[in-house]
């Protein structure tokens, strides 16, 4: 589903952003 893909992308982006901020 497109909505599920969008949610997955947002979650992944959030994870990457958090890692970048922490480091």
XYZ file of N, CA and C in Angstrom:
69
model
N 0.842 -1.205 0.000
C 0.000 0.000 0.000
C 0.875 1.253 0.000
N 0.363 2.290 -0.580
C 1.155 3.532 -0.665
C 1.300 4.160 0.734
N 0.233 4.089 1.506
C 0.288 4.693 2.850
C 1.329 3.955 3.705
N 1.338 2.639 3.610
C 2.304 1.859 4.408
C 3.727 2.200 3.980
N 3.924 2.359 2.678
C 5.269 2.695 2.173
C 5.685 4.066 2.693
N 4.755 4.999 2.697
C 5.071 6.354 3.177
C 5.450 6.296 4.657
N 4.682 5.535 5.420
C 4.970 5.418 6.855
C 6.346 4.805 7.052
N 6.644 3.789 6.266
C 7.951 3.122 6.379
C 9.075 4.106 6.055
N 8.868 4.897 5.002
C 9.898 5.877 4.606
C 10.088 6.903 5.722
N 8.994 7.370 6.291
C 9.090 8.372 7.369
C 9.843 7.779 8.554
N 9.523 6.542 8.906
C 10.202 5.897 10.039
C 11.689 5.776 9.768
N 12.026 5.374 8.543
C 13.445 5.216 8.202
C 14.143 6.566 8.268
N 13.509 7.579 7.703
C 14.106 8.922 7.703
C 14.300 9.410 9.131
N 13.286 9.167 9.963
C 13.379 9.607 11.359
C 14.575 8.932 12.034
N 14.762 7.646 11.744
C 15.879 6.909 12.345
C 17.201 7.520 11.891
N 17.327 7.771 10.602
C 18.574 8.343 10.071
C 18.810 9.721 10.684
N 17.759 10.517 10.744
C 17.891 11.868 11.295
C 18.331 11.804 12.757
N 17.731 10.889 13.519
C 18.080 10.754 14.943
C 19.552 10.367 15.075
N 19.985 9.425 14.269
C 21.385 8.984 14.350
C 22.305 10.149 14.017
N 21.938 10.935 13.013
C 22.791 12.062 12.608
C 22.827 13.102 13.716
N 21.700 13.340 14.346
C 21.641 14.352 15.410
C 22.461 13.883 16.611
N 22.296 12.611 16.981
C 23.012 12.083 18.154
C 24.512 12.161 17.915
N 24.943 11.830 16.689
C 26.382 11.842 16.406
C 26.754 13.261 16.042
